[in-house]
Coordinates of C-alpha atoms and ligand atoms in Angstrom, one line a residue:
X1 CA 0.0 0.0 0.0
X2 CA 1.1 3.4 -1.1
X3 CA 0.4 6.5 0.8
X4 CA 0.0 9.9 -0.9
X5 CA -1.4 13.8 0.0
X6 CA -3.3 13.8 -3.3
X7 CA -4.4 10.9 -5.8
X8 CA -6.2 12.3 -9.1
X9 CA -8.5 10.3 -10.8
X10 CA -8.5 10.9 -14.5
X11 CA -5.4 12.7 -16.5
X12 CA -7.3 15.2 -19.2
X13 CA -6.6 18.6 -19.4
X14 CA -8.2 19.3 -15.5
X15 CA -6.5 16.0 -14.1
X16 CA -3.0 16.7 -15.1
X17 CA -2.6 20.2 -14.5
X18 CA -4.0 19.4 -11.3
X19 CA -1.5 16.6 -10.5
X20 CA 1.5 19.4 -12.0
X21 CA 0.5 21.8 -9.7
X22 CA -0.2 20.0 -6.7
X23 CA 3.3 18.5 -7.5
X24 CA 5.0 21.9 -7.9
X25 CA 3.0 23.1 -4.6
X26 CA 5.1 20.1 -2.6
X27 CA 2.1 17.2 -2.0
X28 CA 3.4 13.7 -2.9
X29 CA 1.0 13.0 -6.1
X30 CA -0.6 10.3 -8.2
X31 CA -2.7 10.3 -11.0
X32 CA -4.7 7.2 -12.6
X33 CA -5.3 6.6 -15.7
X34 CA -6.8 3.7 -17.8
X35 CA -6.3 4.7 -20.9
X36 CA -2.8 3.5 -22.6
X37 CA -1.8 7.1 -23.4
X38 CA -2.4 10.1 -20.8
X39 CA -4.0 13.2 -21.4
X40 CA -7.9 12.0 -22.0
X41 CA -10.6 13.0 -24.3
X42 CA -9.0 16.5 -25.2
X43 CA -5.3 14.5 -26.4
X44 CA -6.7 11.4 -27.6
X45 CA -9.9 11.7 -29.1
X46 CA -10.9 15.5 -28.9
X47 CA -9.6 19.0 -28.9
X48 CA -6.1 18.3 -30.4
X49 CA -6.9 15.7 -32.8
X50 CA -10.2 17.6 -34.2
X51 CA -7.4 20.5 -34.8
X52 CA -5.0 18.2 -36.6
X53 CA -8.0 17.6 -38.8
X54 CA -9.3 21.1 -39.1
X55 CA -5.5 22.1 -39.8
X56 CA -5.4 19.3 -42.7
X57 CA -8.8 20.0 -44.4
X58 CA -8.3 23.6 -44.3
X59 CA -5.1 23.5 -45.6
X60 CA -6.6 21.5 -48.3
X61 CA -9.4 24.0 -48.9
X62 CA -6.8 26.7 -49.2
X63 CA -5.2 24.8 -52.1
X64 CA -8.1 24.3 -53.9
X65 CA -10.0 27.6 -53.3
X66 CA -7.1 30.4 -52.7
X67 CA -3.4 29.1 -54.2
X68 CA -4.4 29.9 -57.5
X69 CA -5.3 33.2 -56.8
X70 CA -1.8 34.0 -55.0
X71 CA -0.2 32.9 -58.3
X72 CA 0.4 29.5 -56.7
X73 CA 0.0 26.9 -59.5
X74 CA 0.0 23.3 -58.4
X75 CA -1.5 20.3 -60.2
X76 CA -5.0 19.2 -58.3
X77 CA -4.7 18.4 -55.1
X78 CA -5.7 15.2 -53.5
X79 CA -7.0 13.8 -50.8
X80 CA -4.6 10.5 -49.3
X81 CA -7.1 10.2 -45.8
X82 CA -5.2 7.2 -44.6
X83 CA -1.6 9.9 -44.7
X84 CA -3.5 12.5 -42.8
X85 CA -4.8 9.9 -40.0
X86 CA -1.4 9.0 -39.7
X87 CA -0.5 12.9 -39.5
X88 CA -3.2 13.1 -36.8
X89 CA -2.4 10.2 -35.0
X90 CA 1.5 11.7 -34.6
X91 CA 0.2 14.6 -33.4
X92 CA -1.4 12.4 -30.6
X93 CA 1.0 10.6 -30.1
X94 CA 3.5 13.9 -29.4
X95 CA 1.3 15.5 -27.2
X96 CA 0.4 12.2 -25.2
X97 CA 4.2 11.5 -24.5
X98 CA 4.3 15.4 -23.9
X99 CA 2.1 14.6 -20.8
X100 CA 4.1 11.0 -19.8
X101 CA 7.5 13.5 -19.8
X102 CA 5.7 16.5 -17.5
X103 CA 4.5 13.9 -14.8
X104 CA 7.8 12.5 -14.9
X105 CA 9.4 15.5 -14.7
X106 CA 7.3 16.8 -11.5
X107 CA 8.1 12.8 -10.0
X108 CA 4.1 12.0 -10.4
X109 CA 3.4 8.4 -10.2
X110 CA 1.5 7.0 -13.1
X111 CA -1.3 4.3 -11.8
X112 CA -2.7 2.9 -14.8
X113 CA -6.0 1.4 -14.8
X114 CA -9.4 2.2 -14.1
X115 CA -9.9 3.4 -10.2
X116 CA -12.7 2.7 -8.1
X117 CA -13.4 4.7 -4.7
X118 CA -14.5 2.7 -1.2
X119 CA -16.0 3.7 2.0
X120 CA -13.1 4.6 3.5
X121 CA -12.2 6.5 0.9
X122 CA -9.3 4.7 -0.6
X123 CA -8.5 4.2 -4.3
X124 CA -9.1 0.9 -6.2
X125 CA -7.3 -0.2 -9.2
X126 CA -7.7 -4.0 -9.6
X127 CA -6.6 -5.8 -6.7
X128 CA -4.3 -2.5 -5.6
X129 CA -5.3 -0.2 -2.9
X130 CA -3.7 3.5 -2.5
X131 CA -4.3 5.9 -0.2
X132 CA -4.5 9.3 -0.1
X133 CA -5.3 12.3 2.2
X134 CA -7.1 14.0 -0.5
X135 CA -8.7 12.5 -3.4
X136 CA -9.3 14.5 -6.8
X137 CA -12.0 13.3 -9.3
X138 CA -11.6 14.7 -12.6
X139 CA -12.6 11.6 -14.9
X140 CA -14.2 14.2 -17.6
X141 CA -17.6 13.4 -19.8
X142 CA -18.4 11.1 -22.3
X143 CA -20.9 11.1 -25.4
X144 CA -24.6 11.4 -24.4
X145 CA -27.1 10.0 -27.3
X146 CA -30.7 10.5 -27.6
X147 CA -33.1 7.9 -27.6
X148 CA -33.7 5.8 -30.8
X149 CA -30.1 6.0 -31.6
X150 CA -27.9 3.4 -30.8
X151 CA -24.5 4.2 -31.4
X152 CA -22.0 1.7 -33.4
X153 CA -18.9 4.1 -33.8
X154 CA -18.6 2.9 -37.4
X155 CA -22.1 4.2 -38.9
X156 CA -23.8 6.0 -36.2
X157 CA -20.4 7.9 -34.4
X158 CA -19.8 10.4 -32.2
X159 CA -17.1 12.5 -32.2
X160 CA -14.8 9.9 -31.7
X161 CA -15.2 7.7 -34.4
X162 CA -16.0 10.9 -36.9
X163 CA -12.4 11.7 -35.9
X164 CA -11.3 7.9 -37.0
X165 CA -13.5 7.1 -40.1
X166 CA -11.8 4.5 -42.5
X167 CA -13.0 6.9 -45.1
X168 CA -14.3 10.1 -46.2
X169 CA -18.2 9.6 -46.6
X170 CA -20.1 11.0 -49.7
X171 CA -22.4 11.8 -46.8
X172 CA -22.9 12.8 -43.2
X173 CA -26.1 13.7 -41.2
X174 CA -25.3 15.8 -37.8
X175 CA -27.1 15.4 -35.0
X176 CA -27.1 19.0 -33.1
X177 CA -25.7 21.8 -34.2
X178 CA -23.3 22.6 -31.2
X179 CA -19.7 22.6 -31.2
X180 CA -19.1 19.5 -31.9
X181 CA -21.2 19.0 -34.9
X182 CA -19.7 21.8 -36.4
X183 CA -16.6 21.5 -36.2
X184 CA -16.5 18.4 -37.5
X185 CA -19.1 19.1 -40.0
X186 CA -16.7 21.3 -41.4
X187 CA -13.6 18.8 -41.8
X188 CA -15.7 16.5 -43.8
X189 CA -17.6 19.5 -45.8
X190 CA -13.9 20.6 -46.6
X191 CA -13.4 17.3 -47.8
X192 CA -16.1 16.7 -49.9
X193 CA -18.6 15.3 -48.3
X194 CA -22.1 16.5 -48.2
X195 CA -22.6 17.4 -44.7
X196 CA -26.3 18.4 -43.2
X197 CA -27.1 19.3 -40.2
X198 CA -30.3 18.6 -38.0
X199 CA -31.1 20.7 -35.0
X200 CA -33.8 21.1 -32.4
X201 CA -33.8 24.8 -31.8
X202 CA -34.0 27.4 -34.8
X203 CA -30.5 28.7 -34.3
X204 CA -27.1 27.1 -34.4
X205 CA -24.9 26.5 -31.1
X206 CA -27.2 27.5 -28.3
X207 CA -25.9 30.1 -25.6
X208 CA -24.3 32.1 -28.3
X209 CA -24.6 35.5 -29.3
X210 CA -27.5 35.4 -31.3
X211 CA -26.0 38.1 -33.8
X212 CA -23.0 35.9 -34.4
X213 CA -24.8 32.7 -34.2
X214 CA -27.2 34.2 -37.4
X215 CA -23.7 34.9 -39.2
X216 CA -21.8 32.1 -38.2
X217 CA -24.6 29.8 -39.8
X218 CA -24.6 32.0 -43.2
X219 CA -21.3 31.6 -43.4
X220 CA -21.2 27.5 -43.0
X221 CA -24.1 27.3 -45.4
X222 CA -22.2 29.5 -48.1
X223 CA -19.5 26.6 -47.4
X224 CA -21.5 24.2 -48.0
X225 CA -22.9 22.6 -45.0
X226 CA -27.1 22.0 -45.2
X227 CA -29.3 23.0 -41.9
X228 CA -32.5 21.6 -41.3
X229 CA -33.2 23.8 -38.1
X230 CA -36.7 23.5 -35.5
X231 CA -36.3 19.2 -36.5
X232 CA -36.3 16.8 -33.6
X233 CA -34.3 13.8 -34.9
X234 CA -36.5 10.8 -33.8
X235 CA -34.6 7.8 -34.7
X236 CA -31.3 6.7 -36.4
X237 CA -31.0 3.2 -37.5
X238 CA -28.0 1.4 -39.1
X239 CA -28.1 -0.5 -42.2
X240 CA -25.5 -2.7 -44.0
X241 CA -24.7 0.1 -46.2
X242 CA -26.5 3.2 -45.1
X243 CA -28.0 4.7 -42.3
X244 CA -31.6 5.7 -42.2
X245 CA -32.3 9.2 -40.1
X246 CA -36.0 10.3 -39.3
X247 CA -36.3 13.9 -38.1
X248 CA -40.1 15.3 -37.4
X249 CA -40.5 19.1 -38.4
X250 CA -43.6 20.8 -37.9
X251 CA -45.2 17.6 -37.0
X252 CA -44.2 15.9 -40.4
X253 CA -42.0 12.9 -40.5
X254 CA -39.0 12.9 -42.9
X255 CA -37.0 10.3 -43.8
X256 CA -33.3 10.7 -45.1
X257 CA -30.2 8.1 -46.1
X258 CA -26.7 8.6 -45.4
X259 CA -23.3 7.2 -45.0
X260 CA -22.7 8.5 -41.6
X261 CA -24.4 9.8 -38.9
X262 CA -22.9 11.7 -36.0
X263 CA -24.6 12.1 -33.1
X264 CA -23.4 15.7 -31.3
X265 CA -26.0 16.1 -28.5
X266 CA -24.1 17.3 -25.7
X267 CA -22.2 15.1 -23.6
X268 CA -22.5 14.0 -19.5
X269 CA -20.0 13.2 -16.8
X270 CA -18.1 9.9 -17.3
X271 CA -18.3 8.7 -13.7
X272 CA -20.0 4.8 -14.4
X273 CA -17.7 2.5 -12.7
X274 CA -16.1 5.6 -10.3
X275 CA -18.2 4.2 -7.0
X276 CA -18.5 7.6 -6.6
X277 CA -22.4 7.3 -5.6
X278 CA -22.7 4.2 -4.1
X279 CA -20.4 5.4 -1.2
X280 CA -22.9 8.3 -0.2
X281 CA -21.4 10.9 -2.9
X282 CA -24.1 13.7 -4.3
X283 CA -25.1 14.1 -7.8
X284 CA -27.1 17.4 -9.2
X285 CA -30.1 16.9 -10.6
X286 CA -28.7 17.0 -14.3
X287 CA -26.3 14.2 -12.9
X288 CA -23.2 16.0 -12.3
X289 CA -21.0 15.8 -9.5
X290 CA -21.8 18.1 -6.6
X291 CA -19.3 20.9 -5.4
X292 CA -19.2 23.4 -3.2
X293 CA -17.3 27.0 -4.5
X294 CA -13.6 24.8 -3.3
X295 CA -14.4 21.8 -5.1
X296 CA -15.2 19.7 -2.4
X297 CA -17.8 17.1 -3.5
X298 CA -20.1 15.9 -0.2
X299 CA -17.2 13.4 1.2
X300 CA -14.8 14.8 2.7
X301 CA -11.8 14.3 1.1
X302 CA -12.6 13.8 -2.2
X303 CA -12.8 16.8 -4.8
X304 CA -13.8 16.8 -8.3
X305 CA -12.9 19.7 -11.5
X306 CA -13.9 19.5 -15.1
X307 CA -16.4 18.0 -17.3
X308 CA -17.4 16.0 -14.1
X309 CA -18.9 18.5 -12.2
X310 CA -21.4 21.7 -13.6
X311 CA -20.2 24.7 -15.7
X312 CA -19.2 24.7 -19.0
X313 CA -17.5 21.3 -20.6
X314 CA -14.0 23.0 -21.6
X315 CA -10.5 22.3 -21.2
X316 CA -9.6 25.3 -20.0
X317 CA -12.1 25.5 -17.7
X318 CA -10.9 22.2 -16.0
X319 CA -7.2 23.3 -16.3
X320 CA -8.2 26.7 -14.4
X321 CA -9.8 24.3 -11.5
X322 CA -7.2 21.8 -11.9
X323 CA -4.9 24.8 -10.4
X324 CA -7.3 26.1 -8.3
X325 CA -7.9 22.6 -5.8
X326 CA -4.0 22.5 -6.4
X327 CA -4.4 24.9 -4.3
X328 CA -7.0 24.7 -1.6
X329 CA -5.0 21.4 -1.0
X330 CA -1.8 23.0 -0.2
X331 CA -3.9 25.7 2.4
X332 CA -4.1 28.4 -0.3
X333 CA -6.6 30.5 -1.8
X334 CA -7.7 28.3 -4.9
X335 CA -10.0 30.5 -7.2
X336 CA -11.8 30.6 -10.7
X337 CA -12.9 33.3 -12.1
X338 CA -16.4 31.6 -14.2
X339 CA -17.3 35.3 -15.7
X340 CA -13.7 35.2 -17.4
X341 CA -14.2 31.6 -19.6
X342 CA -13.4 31.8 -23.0
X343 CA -15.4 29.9 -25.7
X344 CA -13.9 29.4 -29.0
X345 CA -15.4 27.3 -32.1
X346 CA -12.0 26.5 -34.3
X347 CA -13.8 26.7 -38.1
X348 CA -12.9 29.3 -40.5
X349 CA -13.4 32.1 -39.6
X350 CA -13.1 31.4 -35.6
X351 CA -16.3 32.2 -33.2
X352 CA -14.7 33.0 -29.9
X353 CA -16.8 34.8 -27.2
X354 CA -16.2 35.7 -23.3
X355 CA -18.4 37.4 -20.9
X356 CA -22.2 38.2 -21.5
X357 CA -24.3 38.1 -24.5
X358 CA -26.6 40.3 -26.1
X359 CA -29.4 38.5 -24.9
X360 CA -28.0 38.2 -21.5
X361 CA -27.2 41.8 -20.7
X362 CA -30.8 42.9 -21.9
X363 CA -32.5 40.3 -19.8
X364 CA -30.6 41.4 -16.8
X365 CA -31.7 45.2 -17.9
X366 CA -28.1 46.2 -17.7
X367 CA -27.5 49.3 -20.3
X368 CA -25.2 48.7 -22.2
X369 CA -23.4 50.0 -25.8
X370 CA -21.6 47.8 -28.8
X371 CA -18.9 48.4 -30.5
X372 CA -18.6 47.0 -34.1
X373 CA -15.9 46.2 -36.6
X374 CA -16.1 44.3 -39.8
X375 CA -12.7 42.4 -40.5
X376 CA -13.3 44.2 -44.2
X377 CA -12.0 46.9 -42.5
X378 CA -8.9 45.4 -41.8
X379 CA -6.5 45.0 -44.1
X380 CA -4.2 41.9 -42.7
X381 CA -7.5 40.0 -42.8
X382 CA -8.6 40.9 -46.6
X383 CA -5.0 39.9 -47.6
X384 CA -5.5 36.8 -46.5
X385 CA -9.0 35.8 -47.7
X386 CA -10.6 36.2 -43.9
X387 CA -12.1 39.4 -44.0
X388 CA -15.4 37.4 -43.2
X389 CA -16.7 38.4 -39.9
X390 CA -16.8 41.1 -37.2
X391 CA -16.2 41.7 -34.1
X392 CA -18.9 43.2 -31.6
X393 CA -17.6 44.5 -28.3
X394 CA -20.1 45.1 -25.4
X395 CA -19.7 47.6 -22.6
X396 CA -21.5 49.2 -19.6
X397 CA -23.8 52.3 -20.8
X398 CA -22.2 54.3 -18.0
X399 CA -19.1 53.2 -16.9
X400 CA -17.6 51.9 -20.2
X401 CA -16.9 48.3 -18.4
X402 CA -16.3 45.7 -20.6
X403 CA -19.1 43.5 -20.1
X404 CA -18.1 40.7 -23.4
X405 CA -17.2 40.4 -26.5
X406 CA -18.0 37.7 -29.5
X407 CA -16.5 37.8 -32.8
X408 CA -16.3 35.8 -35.6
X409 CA -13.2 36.2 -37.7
X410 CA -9.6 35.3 -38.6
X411 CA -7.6 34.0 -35.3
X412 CA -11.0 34.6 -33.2
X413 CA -9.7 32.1 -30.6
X414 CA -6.3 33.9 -29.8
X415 CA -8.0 37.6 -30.7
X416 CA -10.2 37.1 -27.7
X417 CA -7.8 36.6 -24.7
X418 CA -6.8 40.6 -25.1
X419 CA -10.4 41.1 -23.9
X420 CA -9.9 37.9 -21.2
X421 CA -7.0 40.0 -19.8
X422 CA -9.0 43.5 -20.0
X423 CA -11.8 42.1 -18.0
X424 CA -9.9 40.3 -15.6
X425 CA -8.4 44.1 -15.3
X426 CA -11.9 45.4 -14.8
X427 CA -11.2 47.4 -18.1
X428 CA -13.0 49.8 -19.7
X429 CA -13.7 49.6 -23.7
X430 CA -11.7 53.2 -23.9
X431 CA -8.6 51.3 -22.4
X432 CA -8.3 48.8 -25.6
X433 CA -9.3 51.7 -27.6
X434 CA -6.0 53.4 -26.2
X435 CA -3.9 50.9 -26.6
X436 CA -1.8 51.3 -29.3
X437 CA -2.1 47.9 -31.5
X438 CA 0.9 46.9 -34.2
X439 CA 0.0 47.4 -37.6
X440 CA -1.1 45.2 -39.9
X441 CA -2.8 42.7 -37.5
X442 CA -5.5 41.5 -36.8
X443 CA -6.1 42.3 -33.4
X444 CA -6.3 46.0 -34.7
X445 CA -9.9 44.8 -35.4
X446 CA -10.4 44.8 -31.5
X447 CA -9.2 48.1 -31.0
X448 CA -11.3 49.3 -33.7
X449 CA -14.8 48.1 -31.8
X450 CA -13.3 49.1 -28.7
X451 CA -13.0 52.4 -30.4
X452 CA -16.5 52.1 -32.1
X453 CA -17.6 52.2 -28.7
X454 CA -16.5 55.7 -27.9
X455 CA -16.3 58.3 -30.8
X456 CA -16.3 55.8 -33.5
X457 CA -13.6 53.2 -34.9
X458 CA -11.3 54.7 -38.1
X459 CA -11.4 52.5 -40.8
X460 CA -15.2 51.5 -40.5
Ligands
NAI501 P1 -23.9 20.9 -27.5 O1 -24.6 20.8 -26.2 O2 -23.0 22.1 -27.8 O3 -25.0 21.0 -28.7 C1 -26.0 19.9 -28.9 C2 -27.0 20.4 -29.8 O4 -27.9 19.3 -30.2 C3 -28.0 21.5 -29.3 O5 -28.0 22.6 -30.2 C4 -29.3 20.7 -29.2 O6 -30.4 21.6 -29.4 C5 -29.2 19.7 -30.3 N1 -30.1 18.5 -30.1 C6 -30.3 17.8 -29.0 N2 -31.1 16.8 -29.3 C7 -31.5 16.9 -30.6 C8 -32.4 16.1 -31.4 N3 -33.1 15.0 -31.0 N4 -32.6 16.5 -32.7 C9 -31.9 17.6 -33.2 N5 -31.0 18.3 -32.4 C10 -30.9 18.0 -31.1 O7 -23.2 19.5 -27.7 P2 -21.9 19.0 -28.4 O8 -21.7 19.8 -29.7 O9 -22.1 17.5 -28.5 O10 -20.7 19.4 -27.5 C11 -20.6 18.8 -26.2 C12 -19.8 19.6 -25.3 O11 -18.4 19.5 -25.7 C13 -20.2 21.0 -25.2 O12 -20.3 21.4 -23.9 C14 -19.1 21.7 -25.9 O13 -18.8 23.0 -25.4 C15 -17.9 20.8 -25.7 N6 -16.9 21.0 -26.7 C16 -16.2 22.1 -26.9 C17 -15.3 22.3 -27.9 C18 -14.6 23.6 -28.1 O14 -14.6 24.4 -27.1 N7 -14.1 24.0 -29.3 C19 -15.1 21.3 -28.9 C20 -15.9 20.1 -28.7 C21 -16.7 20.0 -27.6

C-alpha cells in the first residue's frame, strides 16, 4: 500500500494540470489513468486531434480555393485520408508522451488502470489499494445520445469515431448543431462530403450570441454545409450500407439516407464504474458531480474539477480548476474566475466569445453599448481571404466596463484573450481603444470596436 497527499482520478486537461501543480506546490501525487496514453478526451480523441484535422482540411481548402489566386499553381490536389490519419495520429501521439514527460518531470506516479473509490475513501485499481489524504476526481464526460439512436462508432459515431473514419463519406447527417457538430461538419464538408445538419432549436450553437450565431450559420451554409433547423431527430437506425435518419418538423415525419451519422447532443459526466455514488457521494439533478465553491464534492476528502462537475464542458475550464484545488489542497486560496471563460469554435473564420451576450445583458436590464468592426475593415484579414466576420464589443452604458465580446473572424480564438486580460483588469472599452495595436494585425480589429464604442472606430 502506497500513501499519498493527493491521488487524481483521470489525466485530461483538468486532471493533469491538477496533478502538475499539486506537485510543484510540494504534495506527494498520483494520478490514474486507464487509458494506454495520458491526457484524456481533449489529447486522444478531442480538442487536439479535431485540430489536426481542421489544420489538414483547411489546408486542403486553401489549395483548392485560394493558391491559384496568389499565383500559386500546383496540379489538383488530393486527398490521401489514410496519410492525414497517420498525420493526426502523430500529433497524438506527441502530445500524449508530452504529458508521460511533465509527470515525470514533477516525480508524479502513473497508476494505470481504471480506479474505483470505497467507503473509506481509498482508491481501487484492480486488486491494488492507494491511499490518499485527499482525493481528486476529474474523470471528464463522455458522449450522451438521444433515444432511438444506438450508437456503433462505425455508422452512427460520435465524435470519436468521426475523428477515426476509415473513409471520407459521400455523406454525413449531424445530429445537433453545437460545437461538436460543427466543427466536425466542417472537416468533412472541406473534404467533400455533403454534410447536413439537423437541430432542435432554430438557431445554431445554443448560448451564443444570437447576432454571431445568425452569421456564423450564413457563413457554413455559403461553405456548403445543409441545416435543417426546428427538427427533432426521432430515430437513427444502421443498415449494411447506409444509415436511415428520421427527423419530425412541424409535426411531419421525414426520412433521409446517409453514409454516416454523427450524433453531437451534448455530452454527460463519465463517472460509471467511479463508485463515486454508491459510497454516499451527491449528484445534481442534471447528474453532475456536486461541489461546493472549493471543489469539495459531499465526502470529505474527495474533490472533483472538469467536465465532471457543472459549468461549462472545456478544457480550459478544468485546467483553471485543476490549479485552483492544487491549491486549496496546499492551504491556499484556490479560485476561478467563471465570468472570465473563453469559448472558442475552431472553423474558418473562428467564433470566440467571453463574458455576457446580447441577450443576457438585456435580460438582466443592464445598459449597455456595442462596439462594431467588420474584418473588411482590416486589411491583414482581406490579404489573406478572412475578412469574413466582425467583431462586436459590449460595454456598460455608464461606466464603459467591458461586459463581453463575441467575434467571428480570422484568429478569433487567440483575438479574444486581449479582452480575457481587459476584463480580468476590470477594463473599460476606452482602455483597448487606447492601446496602441501593431499594424497590420488582426487584433487592430479589437481596438477598432473598442473604439466604435466611444467616438467611433477609423477605418469602418
Ligand atoms: P452541444 O450541447 O454544444 O449541442 C448539442 C445540440 O444538439 C444542441 O444545439 C441541441 O439543441 C441539439 N439537439 C439535441 N437533441 C436533438 C435532437 N433530438 N434533434 C436535433 N437536435 C438535437 O453539444 P456538443 O456539440 O455535442 O458538445 C458537447 C460539449 O463539448 C459542449 O459542452 C461543448 O462546449 C464541448 N466541446 C467544446 C469544444 C470547443 O470548445 N471547441 C469542442 C468540442 C466539444
Amino acid at each position: 500500500m502506497t500513501n499519498y497527499d493527493v491521488i487524481v482520478i483521470g489525466s485530461g486537461p483538468g486532471g493533469y494540470v491538477c496533478a502538475i501543480r499539486c506537485a510543484q506546490l510540494g504534495l506527494k501525487t498520483a494520478i490514474v489513468e486507464g487509458r494506454d496514453t495520458l491526457g484524456g478526451t481533449c489529447l486522444n480523441v478531442g480538442c487536439i486531434p479535431s485540430k489536426a484535422l481542421l489544420h489538414a482540411s483547411h489546408s486542403y481548402h486553401e489549395a483548392t480555393h485560394n493558391f491559384e489566386k496568389m499565383g500559386l499553381i500546383i496540379n489538383s490536389p488530393k486527398i490521401d485520408f489514410k496519410k492525414m490519419q497517420d498525420y493526426k495520429n502523430d500529433v497524438i501521439a506527441q502530445n500524449t508522451k508530452g504529458i508521460e514527460f511533465l509527470l515525470k518531470k514533477n516525480k508524479i506516479d502513473w497508476l494505470k488502470g481504471w480506479a474505483k473509490l470505497n467507503a473509506q475513501k481509498q482508491v481501487i485499481i484492480d486488486e491494488d489499494v492507494y491511499d490518499a489524504k485527499s482525493v481528486v476526481i476529474a474523470t471528464g464526460s463522455e458522449a450522451s445520445s438521444i433515444p432511438n439512436v444506438e450508437i456503433d462508432e462505425s455508422r452512427i459515431v460520435t465524435s470519436t469515431g468521426a475523428l477515426s473514419l476509415s473513409k471520407i463519406p459521400k455523406s454525413m447527417v449531424v445530429i445537433g448543431a453545437g460545437v461538436i457538430g460543427l466543427e466536425m461538419g466542417s472537416i468533412y464538408s472541406r473534404l467533400g462530403t455533403e454534410v447536413t445538419v439537423i437541430e432542435y432549436l432554430d438557431h445554431i450553437t445554443p448560448g451564443m450570441d444570437l447576432e454571431i450565431s445568425k452569421n456564423f450559420q450564413r457563413t457554413l451554409k455559403k461553405q456548403g454545409l445543409k441545416f435543417i433547423m426546428g427538427a427533432a431527430v426521432q430515430s437513427a437506425i444502421s443498415t449494411k450500407s447506409k444509415a436511415t435518419v428520421v427527423y419530425k418538423k412541424s409535426d411531419v415525419e421525414t426520412k433521409i439516407e446517409t453514409d454516416i451519422v454523427l450524433v453531437s447532443t451534448g455530452r454527460k459526466p463519465f463517472i460509471n464504474g467511479l463508485n463515486f455514488k454508491e459510497i454516499g457521494g451527491e449528484l445534481t439533478h442534471t447528474g453532475q458531480i456536486k461541489t461546493d465553491n472549493k471543489w469539495k464534492t459531499s465526502i470529505d476528502g474527495i474533490y472533483a474539477i472538469g467536465d465532471a462537475i457543472t459549468g461549462p464542458m472545456l478544457a480550459h475550464k478544468a485546467e483553471d480548476e485543476g490549479m485552483a484545488v492544487a491549491e486549496v489542497l496546499s492551504g491556499k486560496h484556490g479560485h476561478v474566475n467563471y465570468n472570465v471563460i473563453p469559448g472558442v469554435i475552431y472553423t474558418t473564420p473562428e467564433v470566440a466569445n467571453v463574458g455576457k451576450t446580447e441577450e443576457e445583458l438585456k435580460e438582466a436590464g443592464i445598459a449597455y453599448k456595442v462596439g462594431k468592426f467588420s474584418f473588411m475593415g482590416n486589411g491583414r484579414a482581406k490579404a489573406v481571404f478572412q475578412g469574413e466576420g466582425f467583431v462586436k464589443l459590449l460595454a456598460d452604458e455608464a461606466t464603459d466596463r467591458i461586459l463581453g465580446c463575441h467575434l467571428i473572424g480570422p484568429a478569433a480564438g487567440d483575438l479574444i484573450h486581449e479582452i480575457c486580460v481587459a476584463m480580468e483588469f476590470g477594463a473599460s472599452a476606452q482602455d483597448i481603444a487606447m492601446t496602441c495595436h501593431a499594424h497590420p494585425t488582426f487584433s487592430e480589429a479589437m481596438r477598432e470596436a473598442a473604439l466604435a464604442c466611444g467616438d467611433g472606430a477609423i477605418h469602418a
